[in-house]
Amino acid sequence: MNEKKNVTITDVAKKLKLSVATVSRALHSHPSVKESTRKRVVDMSDKMGFRINEVASSLRSNKSKTIGMIVPKIYMYFQSQIITIIQNELYKYGYNLIILQSNDSLELEKQAVETLMSFRVAGVIAAVTLYTVDFSHFDVFLNNNIPVIFYDRIPDYENDSIKVCGDDKQGGFEATRHLIEVGCKNILHISGPLQCYLYKYRSMGYKMALERSGIPFKEENLVCHELTHENAWSTLVNAFERDPSIDGIFTANDTCAIAALEFCKSHNLRVPNDVKIIGYSNDNRTAITTPSISSVEQFPNEFGIKTVSVLMQALNNEAGAPTKYVIPVKLVRRMST
Amino acid sequence: MNEKKNVTITDVAKKLKLSVATVSRALHSHPSVKESTRKRVVDMSDKMGFRINEVASSLRSNKSKTIGMIVPKIYMYFQSQIITIIQNELYKYGYNLIILQSNDSLELEKQAVETLMSFRVAGVIAAVTLYTVDFSHFDVFLNNNIPVIFYDRIPDYENDSIKVCGDDKQGGFEATRHLIEVGCKNILHISGPLQCYLYKYRSMGYKMALERSGIPFKEENLVCHELTHENAWSTLVNAFERDPSIDGIFTANDTCAIAALEFCKSHNLRVPNDVKIIGYSNDNRTAITTPSISSVEQFPNEFGIKTVSVLMQALNNEAGAPTKYVIPVKLVRRMST
DNA sequence: TTGAAAGCGCTAACAC
DNA sequence: GTGTTAGCGCTTTCAA
């Protein structure tokens, strides 16, 4: 025990024969406190090993320095990238991050909202589950003046929330147009559930590209389900059985693009000669397959930085009307196309 | 505004004409409170939209329901896997998770310790930076009775902390022995900095395997640096220039194993015919390269579950003497060997 | 089984 | 520029 435990502001005040109010002000660099006093307080605090008790501070001021985040699953490539940058950014502004996972369960997502309310977080950053269509469980934040930023998986309607999303329609469009440009005439699109904003808009881009090229959209070429390796595999089995002339595959994530590549390899379909493949997110795995897989870069860094800066604006009441911020995407061409 | 804001325990008490003390007890299922009262309180709380204010609760009881985590970088494969499971596990016990990243900077790690102290976390889970040799900045937790569990990157000496680590020596041993078994005679080991527990023990396993097979250890075949793609590449350039007879590469992470594979491909070295490669961590990328890369599975799930259960024991003072828990590893053989 | 009351450490009027 | 003081919402003795 070489360190005193839990030195309080009162201890520092006594030692310096000052009031706690002055110490508090000094620690927050309040303008009315004399510079020499401020310095004495800061020095003594360091010397005594004082650390502000954020819990007491939050309770009293009713302001917390903690941001709550709700995500489906931390380990997903895009999510882990964006969480990384968000934590680093928040740190710069002096905020901390509590992360809760919904595991793509609506029930857990609702519980997460309750938990964050209990912790009186200052703000919330959320990417909802695949199945969240009704966002009203988030209203409690807005009713309590806690800003919410939805990112990536956002509500597909106007409301009081702030949204940061990728340009999913454009991404879907560019991916599909690219396949068409390199010669595909019969393109299968493996999509996630269409009630989810991302997938809805990516598929809209897909349809738009077909239309612009005069290729008729075929209902059976748009398959929607959770984007797992297994699901993609059985979709591909069915699709190629039904129609062996498929010559392009656009998957709405990279896990499925990898599945598609493996499927083609195992069924003697040459990639890119017989079938061309493009994924979405530019997962780091896409660069190392043979052949490497084309994808759509979503710029998680820009995404995260934008999300945090928008949140900070909202916390400072500098935000204007609720807006949707769109992060551009970029086609990354590789050997699979 | 369809929801009242910040209903307090006092509001509930007034409504029921009870004291706040009884309400508090009821909410915590204190045995002395009559079941019928408990039910009335719980029902009324729900009805009024009451949520306990964890901030006030923490302040008063001096106990928090928050665990702090310090990691180098969230997005690293093994880290994101383990964070995922740790958050889910903690949730089961009613704890929340604040994550701070050191970005492998010792300075940031020290600041993270201060931040977690300020937030009066109940316990700490930490994987230190590559450069943390002196762990004394963590002492403040122990001095304040806050348990610390080090995992993965742990102190390499006896102290009062609890440690959960993989069987790195065994992993290094098995990886190297495997290369030897499949015919390698001249094995390069690309390691991280040896002051870091992980890499020290993996390299000890490497040496042990060589020794047991009567292969002399060559100093120049053990290269240490941060395990990035670029570093691995230049190491490989140098190594094969110096000694083209290298026929096996054991890298202490998978990023470098992937770099090794790419290097071999680009230098007309056939894998596994000319050179065999094995990595470490069983990163999901290793399964999808061509050829796929052998690796050492570290079981992040078991790792995370063990870490949390040990932490819970410590929080309940059920922990015995500080211990090191070792999670077994498993060789995953693929096409690169 | 319940209530009264003190106080966790801090902030922010309001006073001087 | 600094001090006094009243709580923030809750837990927890102590008393009834």
XYZ file of C-alpha atoms (C1' of nucleotides) in Angstrom:
706
model
C 0.000 0.000 0.000
C 2.183 2.825 -1.166
C -0.729 4.879 -2.368
C -3.488 6.498 -0.331
C -6.842 5.387 -1.466
C -9.637 7.564 -2.683
C -8.313 11.010 -2.011
C -11.261 13.380 -2.336
C -11.632 16.968 -3.276
C -12.246 17.672 0.394
C -8.864 16.256 1.334
C -7.162 18.512 -1.156
C -9.152 21.510 0.040
C -8.245 20.911 3.675
C -4.596 20.502 2.892
C -4.542 23.815 1.067
C -6.942 25.538 3.453
C -9.234 26.294 0.571
C -12.901 25.523 0.087
C -13.979 22.547 -1.964
C -15.668 24.946 -4.337
C -12.392 26.606 -5.198
C -10.687 23.288 -5.656
C -13.469 22.136 -7.917
C -13.268 25.314 -9.944
C -9.508 25.106 -10.162
C -9.631 21.558 -11.427
C -12.003 22.633 -14.166
C -9.961 25.706 -15.010
C -12.846 27.975 -14.152
C -11.900 31.502 -15.320
C -12.625 33.141 -11.988
C -9.960 31.234 -10.143
C -6.591 32.901 -9.755
C -3.837 31.295 -11.790
C -1.583 30.864 -8.786
C -4.370 29.129 -6.857
C -5.119 26.921 -9.801
C -1.544 25.846 -9.954
C -1.375 25.149 -6.238
C -4.478 22.995 -6.490
C -3.260 21.064 -9.493
C 0.134 20.452 -7.928
C -1.304 19.347 -4.631
C -3.805 17.087 -6.381
C -1.004 15.376 -8.231
C 1.051 15.110 -5.096
C -1.772 13.576 -3.121
C -2.745 11.210 -5.908
C -6.159 12.771 -6.281
C -8.354 11.555 -9.117
C -11.695 13.119 -9.690
C -14.559 10.796 -8.904
C -16.460 10.811 -12.172
C -19.336 9.007 -10.547
C -19.957 11.781 -8.043
C -19.364 14.379 -10.701
C -21.906 12.783 -13.014
C -24.489 12.466 -10.308
C -24.230 16.043 -9.217
C -23.963 17.694 -12.608
C -26.309 15.249 -14.250
C -23.829 15.058 -17.088
C -21.781 12.018 -17.800
C -18.601 11.600 -19.765
C -19.678 8.250 -21.066
C -21.087 7.394 -24.455
C -23.036 4.204 -24.925
C -22.706 2.120 -28.029
C -25.006 -0.635 -29.205
C -23.726 -2.902 -31.931
C -24.802 -6.291 -33.256
C -21.494 -8.066 -32.763
C -18.162 -6.544 -31.954
C -16.026 -8.957 -33.947
C -17.614 -8.285 -37.338
C -15.001 -6.767 -39.589
C -16.618 -3.439 -40.276
C -17.864 -3.106 -36.711
C -14.528 -3.801 -35.059
C -12.869 -1.311 -37.388
C -15.380 1.376 -36.623
C -15.419 0.738 -32.876
C -11.656 1.091 -32.880
C -11.784 4.493 -34.459
C -14.793 5.648 -32.443
C -13.118 4.818 -29.151
C -9.975 6.646 -30.172
C -11.948 9.664 -31.323
C -14.129 9.837 -28.234
C -11.027 9.688 -26.097
C -9.778 12.866 -27.714
C -12.923 14.611 -26.552
C -12.614 13.195 -23.045
C -15.422 10.699 -23.408
C -15.495 7.042 -22.545
C -17.241 4.246 -24.275
C -19.530 1.547 -22.943
C -20.251 -1.095 -25.567
C -23.249 -3.395 -25.527
C -23.922 -6.101 -28.070
C -27.383 -6.952 -29.299
C -26.115 -10.159 -30.897
C -28.693 -9.264 -33.540
C -31.480 -9.898 -31.051
C -34.179 -7.265 -30.803
C -34.843 -8.250 -27.215
C -31.228 -7.694 -26.215
C -31.218 -4.411 -28.076
C -34.136 -3.193 -26.008
C -32.402 -4.277 -22.826
C -29.291 -2.449 -23.960
C -31.307 0.738 -24.232
C -32.487 0.290 -20.649
C -28.973 -0.339 -19.424
C -27.635 2.760 -21.102
C -30.446 4.787 -19.589
C -29.563 3.445 -16.155
C -26.000 4.546 -16.646
C -27.187 7.977 -17.692
C -24.904 8.071 -20.710
C -24.397 11.416 -22.368
C -25.057 10.110 -25.846
C -25.629 6.958 -27.840
C -24.167 5.495 -30.998
C -26.069 2.565 -32.440
C -26.101 0.101 -35.285
C -29.326 -1.837 -34.923
C -30.097 -5.506 -35.443
C -31.068 -6.939 -38.787
C -34.612 -7.156 -37.529
C -35.141 -3.708 -36.073
C -37.878 -2.121 -38.132
C -39.560 -0.194 -35.368
C -37.065 2.117 -33.681
C -39.353 3.440 -30.987
C -37.409 1.837 -28.151
C -34.768 4.460 -28.832
C -37.226 7.299 -28.227
C -36.530 7.277 -24.526
C -33.120 8.777 -25.249
C -34.511 11.627 -27.268
C -37.188 12.255 -24.642
C -34.421 12.660 -22.124
C -32.364 14.852 -24.353
C -29.739 12.229 -25.003
C -28.607 12.425 -28.612
C -28.610 9.231 -30.635
C -26.523 8.690 -33.725
C -27.498 5.721 -35.843
C -24.793 4.509 -38.147
C -24.544 1.879 -40.852
C -27.803 0.152 -40.022
C -30.121 3.117 -39.738
C -33.860 3.769 -39.689
C -35.282 3.984 -43.167
C -37.610 6.839 -42.393
C -37.531 10.411 -41.235
C -37.359 10.884 -37.497
C -35.599 12.996 -34.918
C -32.442 10.951 -34.956
C -29.184 11.643 -36.673
C -27.886 9.114 -39.152
C -24.519 8.302 -40.593
C -24.515 5.748 -43.356
C -22.567 4.572 -46.335
C -23.787 5.278 -49.819
C -25.283 1.840 -50.106
C -27.343 2.468 -53.184
C -24.335 3.846 -54.997
C -22.227 0.939 -53.740
C -24.720 -1.595 -55.015
C -24.931 0.279 -58.252
C -21.204 0.494 -58.820
C -20.621 -3.127 -57.912
C -23.276 -4.298 -60.351
C -22.300 -1.896 -63.095
C -18.744 -3.113 -62.748
C -19.843 -6.711 -63.242
C -21.801 -5.652 -66.305
C -18.868 -3.719 -67.697
C -16.630 -6.747 -67.456
C -19.171 -8.776 -69.377
C -21.681 -10.297 -66.970
C -25.161 -10.750 -68.319
C -26.791 -12.854 -65.633
C -25.997 -11.548 -62.188
C -27.056 -13.186 -58.956
C -27.401 -10.868 -55.978
C -27.119 -12.402 -52.528
C -28.595 -9.856 -50.166
C -29.365 -9.558 -46.480
C -32.926 -9.122 -45.227
C -34.487 -6.253 -47.155
C -36.069 -4.632 -44.137
C -32.543 -3.683 -43.181
C -31.592 -0.339 -44.643
C -28.213 -1.444 -45.944
C -29.435 -4.339 -47.944
C -32.485 -2.603 -49.247
C -30.391 0.169 -50.719
C -27.646 -2.082 -52.017
C -30.261 -4.095 -53.831
C -31.797 -0.906 -55.190
C -28.409 -0.062 -56.624
C -28.249 -3.537 -58.116
C -31.586 -3.100 -59.825
C -30.721 0.361 -61.007
C -27.539 -0.857 -62.675
C -29.398 -3.646 -64.422
C -32.048 -1.282 -65.623
C -29.585 1.262 -66.951
C -27.933 -1.464 -68.974
C -31.196 -2.788 -70.278
C -30.817 -6.080 -68.470
C -34.177 -7.251 -67.151
C -34.338 -7.826 -63.415
C -35.171 -11.412 -62.542
C -36.853 -12.016 -59.199
C -35.057 -15.335 -58.722
C -31.679 -13.628 -59.020
C -32.256 -11.686 -55.823
C -31.935 -13.928 -52.784
C -32.210 -12.542 -49.256
C -31.147 -14.104 -45.967
C -28.671 -13.603 -43.165
C -25.319 -13.316 -44.818
C -23.525 -16.331 -43.437
C -21.186 -18.652 -45.252
C -23.618 -21.568 -44.929
C -26.617 -19.646 -46.189
C -24.678 -18.375 -49.160
C -23.504 -21.855 -49.984
C -26.974 -23.343 -50.156
C -28.230 -20.372 -52.118
C -25.462 -20.958 -54.635
C -26.199 -24.662 -54.871
C -29.826 -23.893 -55.677
C -29.074 -21.016 -57.986
C -26.613 -22.851 -60.209
C -28.824 -25.905 -60.308
C -31.679 -23.753 -61.493
C -29.596 -21.664 -63.858
C -26.051 -22.682 -64.773
C -25.675 -19.613 -66.937
C -25.101 -17.290 -63.994
C -21.910 -15.432 -64.791
C -21.739 -12.811 -62.056
C -22.327 -12.785 -58.306
C -22.762 -9.676 -56.223
C -22.921 -10.432 -52.512
C -23.898 -7.811 -49.954
C -21.040 -8.754 -47.676
C -17.607 -10.303 -48.050
C -18.215 -13.464 -46.081
C -20.626 -14.485 -48.786
C -18.241 -13.427 -51.536
C -15.669 -15.753 -50.034
C -18.278 -18.488 -49.897
C -19.043 -17.819 -53.554
C -15.402 -18.102 -54.485
C -15.069 -21.386 -52.646
C -18.248 -22.647 -54.227
C -17.021 -21.831 -57.714
C -13.674 -23.442 -57.098
C -15.291 -26.599 -55.833
C -17.679 -26.742 -58.790
C -15.088 -26.199 -61.495
C -16.297 -22.738 -62.274
C -13.318 -20.584 -63.097
C -13.165 -17.172 -61.429
C -13.137 -14.720 -63.145
C -13.381 -16.512 -66.493
C -16.684 -18.316 -65.977
C -18.060 -16.398 -63.034
C -17.131 -12.989 -61.696
C -17.563 -12.156 -58.033
C -17.802 -8.936 -56.068
C -18.447 -8.491 -52.358
C -19.083 -5.587 -50.017
C -17.115 -3.942 -47.176
C -13.587 -4.626 -48.313
C -12.987 -7.051 -45.473
C -9.270 -7.723 -45.133
C -9.857 -11.293 -46.208
C -10.849 -10.269 -49.734
C -7.334 -9.180 -50.604
C -5.703 -12.500 -49.836
C -7.825 -15.107 -51.557
C -6.782 -16.555 -54.899
C -8.012 -14.894 -56.945
C -8.450 -11.836 -54.756
C -12.004 -10.594 -54.545
C -13.313 -7.230 -55.689
C -15.318 -5.372 -53.098
C -16.777 -2.028 -52.095
C -14.733 -0.022 -49.624
C -16.793 1.687 -46.935
C -14.073 3.733 -45.252
C -14.654 2.820 -41.621
C -12.249 5.561 -40.559
C -14.267 8.327 -42.164
C -17.376 6.658 -40.869
C -16.165 6.650 -37.292
C -14.730 10.143 -37.352
C -17.920 11.534 -38.826
C -20.064 9.704 -36.311
C -18.148 11.091 -33.374
C -17.964 14.621 -34.705
C -21.692 14.645 -35.322
C -22.282 13.333 -31.821
C -20.109 16.049 -30.331
C -22.086 18.669 -32.202
C -25.300 17.235 -30.857
C -23.924 17.212 -27.310
C -23.048 20.864 -27.669
C -26.441 21.623 -29.136
C -24.762 22.759 -32.284
C -26.655 20.291 -34.361
C -29.194 21.657 -36.729
C -32.171 19.655 -37.873
C -31.762 15.883 -37.800
C -29.812 14.892 -40.849
C -28.511 11.922 -42.707
C -24.798 12.031 -43.413
C -23.674 9.843 -46.272
C -20.133 8.496 -46.457
C -19.001 7.831 -50.025
C -17.986 4.359 -51.108
C -15.352 3.203 -53.523
C -15.151 0.220 -55.801
C -12.039 -1.872 -55.206
C -11.280 -3.919 -58.254
C -9.390 -7.152 -57.817
C -8.770 -10.393 -59.694
C -12.229 -11.890 -59.238
C -13.629 -9.485 -61.815
C -42.658 13.393 -24.862
C -44.684 10.331 -24.040
C -42.373 9.264 -21.266
C -41.688 10.974 -17.950
C -38.053 11.673 -17.515
C -35.855 10.491 -14.716
C -38.335 8.941 -12.354
C -36.525 8.500 -9.062
C -36.866 6.125 -6.206
C -38.435 8.966 -4.250
C -41.214 9.321 -6.823
C -42.013 5.656 -6.525
C -41.927 5.827 -2.729
C -44.308 8.782 -2.631
C -46.740 7.153 -4.983
C -46.871 4.051 -2.813
C -46.668 5.948 0.465
C -43.588 3.990 1.391
C -40.164 5.156 2.421
C -37.335 5.286 -0.071
C -35.545 2.763 2.090
C -38.233 0.174 1.565
C -38.375 0.838 -2.131
C -34.635 0.454 -2.365
C -34.741 -2.792 -0.451
C -37.598 -4.086 -2.541
C -35.774 -3.363 -5.755
C -32.819 -5.338 -4.501
C -34.998 -8.187 -3.247
C -33.795 -7.661 0.272
C -35.063 -10.601 2.380
C -36.640 -8.445 5.059
C -39.136 -6.878 2.713
C -42.546 -8.466 2.532
C -43.248 -10.228 -0.724
C -46.456 -8.292 -1.314
C -44.630 -5.001 -0.809
C -41.883 -6.105 -3.110
C -44.384 -6.853 -5.792
C -46.161 -3.542 -5.371
C -42.875 -1.722 -5.701
C -41.754 -3.636 -8.755
C -45.087 -3.167 -10.476
C -45.257 0.524 -9.722
C -41.648 0.990 -10.865
C -42.449 -0.599 -14.173
C -45.602 1.404 -14.502
C -43.853 4.679 -13.798
C -40.939 3.869 -16.069
C -38.466 3.916 -13.224
C -34.879 2.942 -13.969
C -32.382 2.786 -11.214
C -29.755 5.473 -11.449
C -26.588 3.430 -11.468
C -24.519 6.531 -11.017
C -26.136 7.408 -7.699
C -26.112 3.803 -6.668
C -22.402 3.485 -7.370
C -21.576 6.658 -5.550
C -23.446 5.726 -2.430
C -22.493 2.084 -2.216
C -19.004 2.633 -3.530
C -19.552 -0.348 -5.774
C -19.858 -0.105 -9.487
C -21.309 -2.471 -12.040
C -18.729 -1.518 -14.602
C -15.640 -3.409 -15.623
C -12.828 -1.596 -17.361
C -10.886 -3.182 -20.158
C -7.569 -2.048 -21.580
C -6.522 -3.535 -24.889
C -3.924 -2.592 -27.477
C -6.286 -2.347 -30.447
C -9.860 -3.500 -30.643
C -9.794 -4.574 -34.280
C -7.030 -7.164 -33.947
C -8.494 -10.560 -34.712
C -7.884 -12.267 -31.409
C -8.780 -9.148 -29.446
C -12.071 -8.520 -31.181
C -13.012 -12.147 -30.705
C -12.235 -12.071 -27.038
C -13.885 -8.706 -26.405
C -17.024 -10.066 -28.017
C -17.198 -12.985 -25.668
C -16.145 -10.989 -22.614
C -18.887 -8.428 -23.137
C -21.480 -11.143 -23.536
C -20.258 -12.959 -20.445
C -20.106 -9.856 -18.274
C -23.620 -9.014 -19.325
C -24.824 -12.287 -17.863
C -23.415 -11.225 -14.515
C -24.981 -7.788 -14.756
C -21.748 -5.963 -15.469
C -20.975 -3.438 -18.129
C -17.820 -2.904 -20.049
C -15.808 0.238 -20.687
C -13.093 -0.350 -23.260
C -9.977 1.751 -23.601
C -7.302 1.246 -26.221
C -3.638 1.748 -25.532
C -2.832 1.647 -29.238
C 0.283 -0.138 -28.022
C 1.473 3.065 -26.383
C 2.701 2.795 -22.818
C 1.764 6.400 -22.192
C -1.849 5.806 -23.255
C -1.947 2.672 -21.167
C -1.020 4.658 -18.093
C -3.672 7.229 -18.883
C -6.187 4.433 -19.316
C -5.416 3.253 -15.807
C -6.121 6.745 -14.478
C -9.377 6.953 -16.394
C -10.593 3.640 -15.065
C -9.710 4.738 -11.555
C -11.712 7.919 -12.047
C -14.676 5.882 -13.102
C -14.298 3.698 -10.034
C -14.642 0.491 -12.012
C -15.271 -2.673 -10.064
C -12.585 -4.639 -11.837
C -10.130 -4.520 -14.698
C -9.276 -6.808 -17.589
C -6.099 -5.932 -19.430
C -3.866 -6.997 -22.265
C -0.841 -4.743 -22.103
C 1.192 -3.102 -24.843
C 4.100 -4.798 -26.532
C 6.392 -2.573 -24.547
C 5.004 -2.933 -21.038
C 7.744 -4.545 -18.983
C 7.102 -2.719 -15.749
C 3.524 -3.286 -14.631
C 3.601 -1.037 -11.589
C 1.120 1.444 -13.012
C -1.492 -1.240 -12.425
C -0.696 -1.396 -8.705
C -3.119 1.393 -7.959
C -5.968 -0.994 -8.681
C -4.733 -3.617 -6.281
C -4.082 -0.960 -3.629
C -7.710 0.021 -3.931
C -8.940 -3.507 -3.857
C -9.902 -3.548 -7.519
C -9.069 -6.929 -9.021
C -7.045 -6.983 -12.213
C -7.009 -9.863 -14.635
C -4.231 -9.798 -17.184
C -4.874 -11.903 -20.223
C -2.875 -12.873 -23.284
C -0.133 -10.350 -22.795
C 0.667 -10.852 -19.148
C 3.453 -9.967 -16.715
C 6.268 -12.451 -16.861
C 6.864 -12.508 -13.151
C 5.101 -13.368 -9.955
C 2.929 -10.638 -8.534
C -0.445 -10.129 -6.947
C -2.327 -10.129 -10.196
C -4.308 -12.898 -11.794
C -3.319 -14.054 -15.243
C -5.043 -15.881 -18.033
C -2.866 -16.849 -20.931
C -2.568 -19.288 -23.753
C -0.066 -22.087 -23.621
C 2.369 -20.140 -25.726
C 5.372 -22.312 -25.118
C 3.412 -25.405 -26.056
C 2.002 -23.596 -29.100
C 5.451 -22.591 -30.270
C 6.663 -26.085 -29.620
C 3.878 -27.810 -31.503
C 4.095 -25.470 -34.465
C 7.816 -26.018 -34.800
C 7.667 -29.742 -34.168
C 5.017 -29.988 -36.839
C 7.278 -28.249 -39.352
C 10.053 -30.634 -38.413
C 7.789 -33.642 -38.759
C 6.831 -32.672 -42.256
C 10.457 -32.425 -43.192
C 11.753 -28.934 -42.430
C 15.396 -28.715 -41.461
C 16.005 -24.976 -41.528
C 13.234 -23.088 -39.843
C 12.957 -19.319 -39.673
C 11.021 -17.947 -36.724
C 9.532 -14.485 -37.070
C 8.736 -13.357 -33.556
C 7.412 -10.270 -31.807
C 9.531 -8.375 -29.289
C 10.839 -10.876 -26.771
C 10.111 -8.735 -23.729
C 6.477 -9.525 -24.465
C 5.401 -12.672 -22.678
C 3.681 -14.222 -25.674
C 6.574 -14.032 -28.001
C 9.141 -14.992 -25.454
C 7.327 -18.215 -24.700
C 6.450 -19.004 -28.298
C 10.123 -18.664 -29.156
C 11.034 -20.867 -26.202
C 8.747 -23.501 -27.660
C 10.454 -23.046 -30.999
C 13.855 -23.585 -29.484
C 12.672 -26.544 -27.477
C 11.343 -28.289 -30.556
C 14.589 -27.742 -32.408
C 16.587 -29.060 -29.516
C 14.467 -32.162 -29.108
C 15.019 -32.985 -32.745
C 18.708 -32.356 -32.564
C 18.540 -29.369 -34.871
C 20.963 -26.682 -33.749
C 19.389 -23.305 -32.996
C 20.744 -20.558 -35.213
C 20.618 -17.027 -33.851
C 19.960 -15.568 -37.292
C 16.858 -17.702 -37.705
C 15.102 -15.891 -34.881
C 14.018 -12.418 -35.952
C 12.028 -10.151 -33.640
C 10.021 -7.059 -34.436
C 6.459 -5.800 -34.458
C 4.504 -8.342 -36.401
C 3.298 -6.281 -39.319
C 3.078 -7.337 -42.935
C 5.780 -4.879 -43.959
C 8.233 -5.910 -41.268
C 7.752 -9.563 -42.121
C 8.333 -8.870 -45.774
C 11.668 -7.180 -45.284
C 12.738 -9.861 -42.834
C 11.957 -12.460 -45.476
C 13.838 -10.581 -48.154
C 16.904 -10.489 -45.949
C 16.568 -14.022 -44.694
C 16.288 -15.681 -48.088
C 19.054 -13.557 -49.474
C 21.291 -14.697 -46.664
C 20.161 -18.297 -46.719
C 18.065 -19.637 -49.609
C 17.886 -23.047 -47.956
C 15.221 -21.972 -45.478
C 12.471 -24.543 -45.815
C 10.139 -23.679 -42.963
C 8.713 -20.477 -41.536
C 7.025 -20.187 -38.168
C 5.533 -16.758 -37.586
C 4.208 -15.681 -34.198
C 1.065 -14.247 -35.723
C -1.023 -14.852 -38.826
C -0.549 -11.507 -40.475
C 3.090 -12.445 -40.914
C 2.220 -15.943 -42.073
C 0.122 -14.371 -44.806
C 3.013 -12.084 -45.657
C 5.262 -15.153 -45.833
C 2.882 -16.902 -48.190
C 2.712 -13.885 -50.460
C 6.469 -13.546 -50.334
C 6.974 -17.160 -51.354
C 4.484 -16.904 -54.173
C 6.140 -13.814 -55.528
C 9.588 -15.387 -55.313
C 8.711 -18.666 -56.998
C 8.987 -20.639 -53.820
C 6.309 -23.294 -53.824
C 4.279 -23.692 -50.638
C 4.352 -26.289 -49.175
C 6.793 -28.037 -51.510
C 9.756 -25.704 -51.150
C 8.780 -23.847 -48.024
C 6.274 -24.737 -45.328
C 4.538 -22.037 -43.331
C 2.723 -21.976 -40.035
C 1.262 -18.990 -38.225
C -0.331 -18.332 -34.849
C -3.867 -17.453 -33.647
C -5.918 -19.148 -36.329
C -7.055 -15.825 -37.735
C -10.009 -16.376 -40.046
C -7.877 -15.294 -42.974
C -5.626 -18.339 -42.707
C -8.365 -20.698 -43.854
C -9.023 -18.943 -47.135
C -5.638 -18.378 -48.684
C -4.357 -20.698 -51.384
C -2.841 -22.812 -50.038
C -4.542 -22.403 -46.689
C -2.176 -21.731 -43.825
C -1.614 -23.909 -40.792
C -1.885 -22.104 -37.496
C -2.271 -22.486 -33.753
C -5.786 -22.133 -32.411
C -6.010 -20.162 -29.181
C -9.698 -20.654 -28.391
C -10.755 -17.074 -27.748
C -14.085 -18.326 -26.412
C -12.532 -20.359 -23.629
C -10.148 -17.508 -23.039
C -12.919 -14.992 -22.589
C -15.134 -17.216 -20.493
C -12.264 -18.111 -18.201
C -11.225 -14.494 -17.849
C -14.689 -13.391 -16.797
C -15.277 -16.278 -14.435
C -11.966 -15.631 -12.729
C -12.835 -11.962 -12.442
C -16.186 -12.772 -10.879
C -14.482 -14.965 -8.338
C -12.118 -12.171 -7.474
C -14.997 -9.705 -7.107
C -16.672 -12.076 -4.695
C -13.431 -12.583 -2.823
C -13.562 -16.222 -3.698
C -10.235 -16.091 -5.392
C -7.427 -17.911 -3.729
C -3.825 -16.924 -4.190
C -3.004 -15.111 -7.419
C -2.739 -17.694 -10.108
C -1.917 -18.123 -13.732
C -4.577 -19.911 -15.724
C -3.357 -21.502 -18.920
C -5.692 -22.087 -21.843
C -4.617 -25.010 -24.027
C -3.796 -24.503 -27.675
C -4.346 -26.695 -30.668
C -2.429 -27.135 -33.867
C -4.572 -26.584 -36.946
C -3.010 -28.274 -39.899
C -3.735 -26.913 -43.348
C -2.269 -27.000 -46.843
C 0.773 -24.818 -46.171
C 2.427 -27.683 -44.290
C -41.182 -5.394 8.283
C -40.683 -0.516 7.629
C -39.091 4.422 8.376
C -35.865 8.375 9.468
C -31.846 10.299 8.515
C -27.013 10.625 7.337
C -23.970 11.094 3.706
C -21.161 9.087 -0.768
C -18.013 13.268 -3.584
C -19.029 16.554 -6.207
C -21.139 21.075 -8.598
C -23.226 25.433 -8.754
C -26.085 28.919 -7.053
C -25.598 32.602 -4.051
C -23.060 35.328 -0.896
C -19.160 38.125 0.373
C -11.560 35.342 -6.225
C -13.114 32.598 -2.793
C -16.390 30.492 0.662
C -20.983 28.541 2.241
C -24.332 25.558 1.431
C -27.817 22.748 -0.640
C -28.563 18.935 -2.831
C -27.908 15.001 -7.157
C -30.423 9.727 -6.106
C -29.272 6.329 -3.770
C -27.785 2.819 0.272
C -27.507 1.702 4.880
C -27.181 2.050 9.650
C -30.155 2.605 13.583
C -34.534 2.816 15.572
C -39.227 1.628 15.930
